[in-house]
GROMACS .gro file of C-alpha atoms in nm:
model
  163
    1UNK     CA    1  -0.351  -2.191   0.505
    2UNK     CA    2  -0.411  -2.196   0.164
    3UNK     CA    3  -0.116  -2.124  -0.101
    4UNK     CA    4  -0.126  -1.749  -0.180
    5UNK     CA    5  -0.121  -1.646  -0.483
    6UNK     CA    6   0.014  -1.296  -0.608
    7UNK     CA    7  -0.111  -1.172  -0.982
    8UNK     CA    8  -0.216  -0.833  -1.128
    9UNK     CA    9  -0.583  -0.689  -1.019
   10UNK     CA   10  -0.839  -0.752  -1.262
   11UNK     CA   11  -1.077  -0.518  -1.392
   12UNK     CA   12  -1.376  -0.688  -1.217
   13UNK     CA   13  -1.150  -0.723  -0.918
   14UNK     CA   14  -1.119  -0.359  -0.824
   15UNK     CA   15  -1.493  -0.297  -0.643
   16UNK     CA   16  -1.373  -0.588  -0.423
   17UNK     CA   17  -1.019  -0.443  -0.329
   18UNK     CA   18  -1.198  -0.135  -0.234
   19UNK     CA   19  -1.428  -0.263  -0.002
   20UNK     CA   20  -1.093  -0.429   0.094
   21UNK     CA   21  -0.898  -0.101   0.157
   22UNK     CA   22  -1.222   0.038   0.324
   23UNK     CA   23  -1.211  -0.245   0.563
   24UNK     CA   24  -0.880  -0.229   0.657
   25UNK     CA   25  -0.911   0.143   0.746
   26UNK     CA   26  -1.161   0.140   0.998
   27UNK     CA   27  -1.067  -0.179   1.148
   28UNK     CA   28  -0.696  -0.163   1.175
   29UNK     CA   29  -0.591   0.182   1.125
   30UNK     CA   30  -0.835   0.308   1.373
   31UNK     CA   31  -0.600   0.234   1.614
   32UNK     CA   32  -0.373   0.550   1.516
   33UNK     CA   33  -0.667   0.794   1.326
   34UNK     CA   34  -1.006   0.941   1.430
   35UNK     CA   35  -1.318   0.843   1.237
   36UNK     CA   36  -1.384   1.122   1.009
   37UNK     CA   37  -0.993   1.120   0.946
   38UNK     CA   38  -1.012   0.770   0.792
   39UNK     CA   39  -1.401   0.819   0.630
   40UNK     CA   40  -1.231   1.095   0.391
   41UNK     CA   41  -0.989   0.910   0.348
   42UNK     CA   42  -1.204   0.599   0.249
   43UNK     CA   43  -1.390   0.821   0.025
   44UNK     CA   44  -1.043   0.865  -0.193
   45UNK     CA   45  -1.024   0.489  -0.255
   46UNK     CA   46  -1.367   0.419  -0.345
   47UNK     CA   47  -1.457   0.165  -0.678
   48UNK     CA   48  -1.407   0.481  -0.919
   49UNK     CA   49  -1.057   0.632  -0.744
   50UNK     CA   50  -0.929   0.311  -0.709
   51UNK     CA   51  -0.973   0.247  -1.110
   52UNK     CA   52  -0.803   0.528  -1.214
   53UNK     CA   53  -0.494   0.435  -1.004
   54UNK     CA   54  -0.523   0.081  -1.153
   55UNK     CA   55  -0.521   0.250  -1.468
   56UNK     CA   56  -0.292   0.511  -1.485
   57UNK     CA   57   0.021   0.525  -1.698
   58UNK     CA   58   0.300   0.309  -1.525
   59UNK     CA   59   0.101   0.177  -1.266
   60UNK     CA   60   0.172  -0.188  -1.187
   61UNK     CA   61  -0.104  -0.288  -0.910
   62UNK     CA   62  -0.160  -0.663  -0.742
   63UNK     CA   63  -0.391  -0.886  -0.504
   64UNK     CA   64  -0.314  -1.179  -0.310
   65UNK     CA   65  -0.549  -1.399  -0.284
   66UNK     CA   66  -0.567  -1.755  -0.084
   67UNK     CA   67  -0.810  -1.950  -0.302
   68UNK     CA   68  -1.075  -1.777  -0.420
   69UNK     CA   69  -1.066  -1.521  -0.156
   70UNK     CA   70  -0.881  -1.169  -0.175
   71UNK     CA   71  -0.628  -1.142   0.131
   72UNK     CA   72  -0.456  -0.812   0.012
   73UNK     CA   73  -0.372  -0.576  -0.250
   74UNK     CA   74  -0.061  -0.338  -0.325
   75UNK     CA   75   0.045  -0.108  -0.602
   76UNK     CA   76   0.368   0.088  -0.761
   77UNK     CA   77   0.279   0.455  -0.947
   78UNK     CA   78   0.500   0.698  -1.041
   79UNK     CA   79   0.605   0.921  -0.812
   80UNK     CA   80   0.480   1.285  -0.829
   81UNK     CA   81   0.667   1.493  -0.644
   82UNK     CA   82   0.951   1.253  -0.631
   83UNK     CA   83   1.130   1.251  -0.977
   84UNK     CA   84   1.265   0.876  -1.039
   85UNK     CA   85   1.091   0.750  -0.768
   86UNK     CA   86   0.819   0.491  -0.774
   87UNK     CA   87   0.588   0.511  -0.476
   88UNK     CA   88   0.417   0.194  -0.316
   89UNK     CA   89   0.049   0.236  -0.279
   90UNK     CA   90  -0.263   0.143  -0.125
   91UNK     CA   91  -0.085  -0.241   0.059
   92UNK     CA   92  -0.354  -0.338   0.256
   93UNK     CA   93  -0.409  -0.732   0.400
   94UNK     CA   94  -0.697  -0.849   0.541
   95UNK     CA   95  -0.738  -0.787   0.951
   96UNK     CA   96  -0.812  -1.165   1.002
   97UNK     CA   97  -0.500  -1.258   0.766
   98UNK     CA   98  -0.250  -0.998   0.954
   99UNK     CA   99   0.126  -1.144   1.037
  100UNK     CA  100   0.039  -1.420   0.820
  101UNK     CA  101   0.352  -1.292   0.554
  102UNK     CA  102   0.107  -1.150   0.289
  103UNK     CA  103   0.214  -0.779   0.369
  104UNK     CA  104   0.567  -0.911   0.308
  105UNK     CA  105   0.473  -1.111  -0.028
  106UNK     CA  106   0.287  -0.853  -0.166
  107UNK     CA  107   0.576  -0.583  -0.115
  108UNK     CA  108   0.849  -0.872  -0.242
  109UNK     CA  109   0.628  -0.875  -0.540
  110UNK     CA  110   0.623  -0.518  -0.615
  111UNK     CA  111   0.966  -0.486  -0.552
  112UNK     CA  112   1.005  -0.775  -0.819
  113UNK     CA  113   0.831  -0.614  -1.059
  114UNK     CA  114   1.034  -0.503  -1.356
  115UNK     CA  115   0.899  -0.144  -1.313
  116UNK     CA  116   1.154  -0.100  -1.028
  117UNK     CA  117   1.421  -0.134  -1.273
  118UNK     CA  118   1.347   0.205  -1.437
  119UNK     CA  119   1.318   0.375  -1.064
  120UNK     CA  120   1.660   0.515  -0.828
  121UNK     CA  121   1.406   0.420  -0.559
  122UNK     CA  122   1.082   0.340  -0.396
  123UNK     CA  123   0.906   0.548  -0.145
  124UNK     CA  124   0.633   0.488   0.074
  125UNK     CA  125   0.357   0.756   0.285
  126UNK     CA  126   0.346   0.493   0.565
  127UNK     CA  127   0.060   0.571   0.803
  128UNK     CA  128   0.138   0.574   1.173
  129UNK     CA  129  -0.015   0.170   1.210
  130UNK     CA  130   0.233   0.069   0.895
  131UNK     CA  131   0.568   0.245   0.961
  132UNK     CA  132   0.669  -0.035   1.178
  133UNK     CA  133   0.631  -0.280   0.937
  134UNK     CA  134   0.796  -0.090   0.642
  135UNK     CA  135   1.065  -0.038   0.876
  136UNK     CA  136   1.089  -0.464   0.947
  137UNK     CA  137   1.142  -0.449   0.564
  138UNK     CA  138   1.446  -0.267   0.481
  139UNK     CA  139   1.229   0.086   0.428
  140UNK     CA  140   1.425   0.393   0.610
  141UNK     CA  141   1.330   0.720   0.663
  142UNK     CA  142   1.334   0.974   0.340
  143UNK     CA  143   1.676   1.113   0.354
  144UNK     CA  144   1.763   1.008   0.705
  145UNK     CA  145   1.536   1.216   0.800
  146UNK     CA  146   1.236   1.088   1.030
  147UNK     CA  147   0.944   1.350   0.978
  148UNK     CA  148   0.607   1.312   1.072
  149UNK     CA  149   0.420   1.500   0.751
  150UNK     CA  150   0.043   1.647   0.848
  151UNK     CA  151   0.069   1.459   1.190
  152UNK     CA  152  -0.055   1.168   0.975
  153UNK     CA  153   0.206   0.950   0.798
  154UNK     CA  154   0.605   0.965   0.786
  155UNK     CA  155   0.832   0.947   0.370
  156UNK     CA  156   1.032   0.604   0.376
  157UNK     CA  157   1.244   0.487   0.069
  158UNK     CA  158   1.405   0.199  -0.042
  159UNK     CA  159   1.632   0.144  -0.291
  160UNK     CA  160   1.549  -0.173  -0.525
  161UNK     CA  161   1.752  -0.431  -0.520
  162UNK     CA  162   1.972  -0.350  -0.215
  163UNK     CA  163   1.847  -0.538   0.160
   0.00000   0.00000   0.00000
């Protein structure tokens, strides 16, 4: 394998991590989520949504690439409706690159990010296919507390620097 190679998104890069994040919805979260679940979904991370994320006000947001090729993506925002808390977003790899260690480098990177310094935590929606691997990295349940939200992803934090 290539060496990967972690590095903020680039403006012409987003259209690409799109079709990325579309991919990666219908071929590996399918396994948990019905069609039209994952098509709206989809629809929320077009070229356009995904932009504005990019380019919101403390958003940090990466790709991994091997070569010349994009293997994955991940983001930090600010969280909403969690004051001090920075929420991972949209970490998505490649189905053919899966247990390869890019999920893992991209979420060492984020974590790495000087961002995290200003957050008392990070939090994560993990979908029902990612919870497991959240878990694997040091990510526990919100509180303690393991709650299926909408039938459709569970709140897992972290705090930086600890694990």
């Amino acid at each position: 394998m290539e060496k990967l190679i972690l590095r903020p998104i680039r403006q012409e890069e987003i259209p690409e991590a799109a079709a990325l994040i579309r991919r990666v919805m219908l071929e590996v979260n399918s396994r948990d989520y019905r069609y039209e679940y994952l098509m709206e979904y989809v629809r929320r991370y077009g070229p356009e949504e995904l932009a504005a994320l990019v380019n919101a006000p403390g958003c940090r947001f990466y790709v991994a690439c091997l070569g010349p090729e994009l293997a994955g993506c991940g983001g930090l925002a600010p969280s909403k409706n969690r004051p001090g808390a920075l929420e991972v977003r949209s970490v998505y790899v490649r189905p053919d690159l899966e247990g390869k260690g890019i999920g893992r480098a991209i979420i060492k990177t984020l974590e790495a990010d000087p961002l995290c310094r200003t957050a008392d935590r990070l939090v994560v929606s993990a979908s029902l296919t990612a919870r497991g691997f959240y878990k694997r990295l040091g990510y526990d349940d919100e509180n303690g507390i393991c709650c299926l939200e909408y039938d459709d992803h569970y709140w897992m934090e972290r705090v930086p620097g600890r694990g």
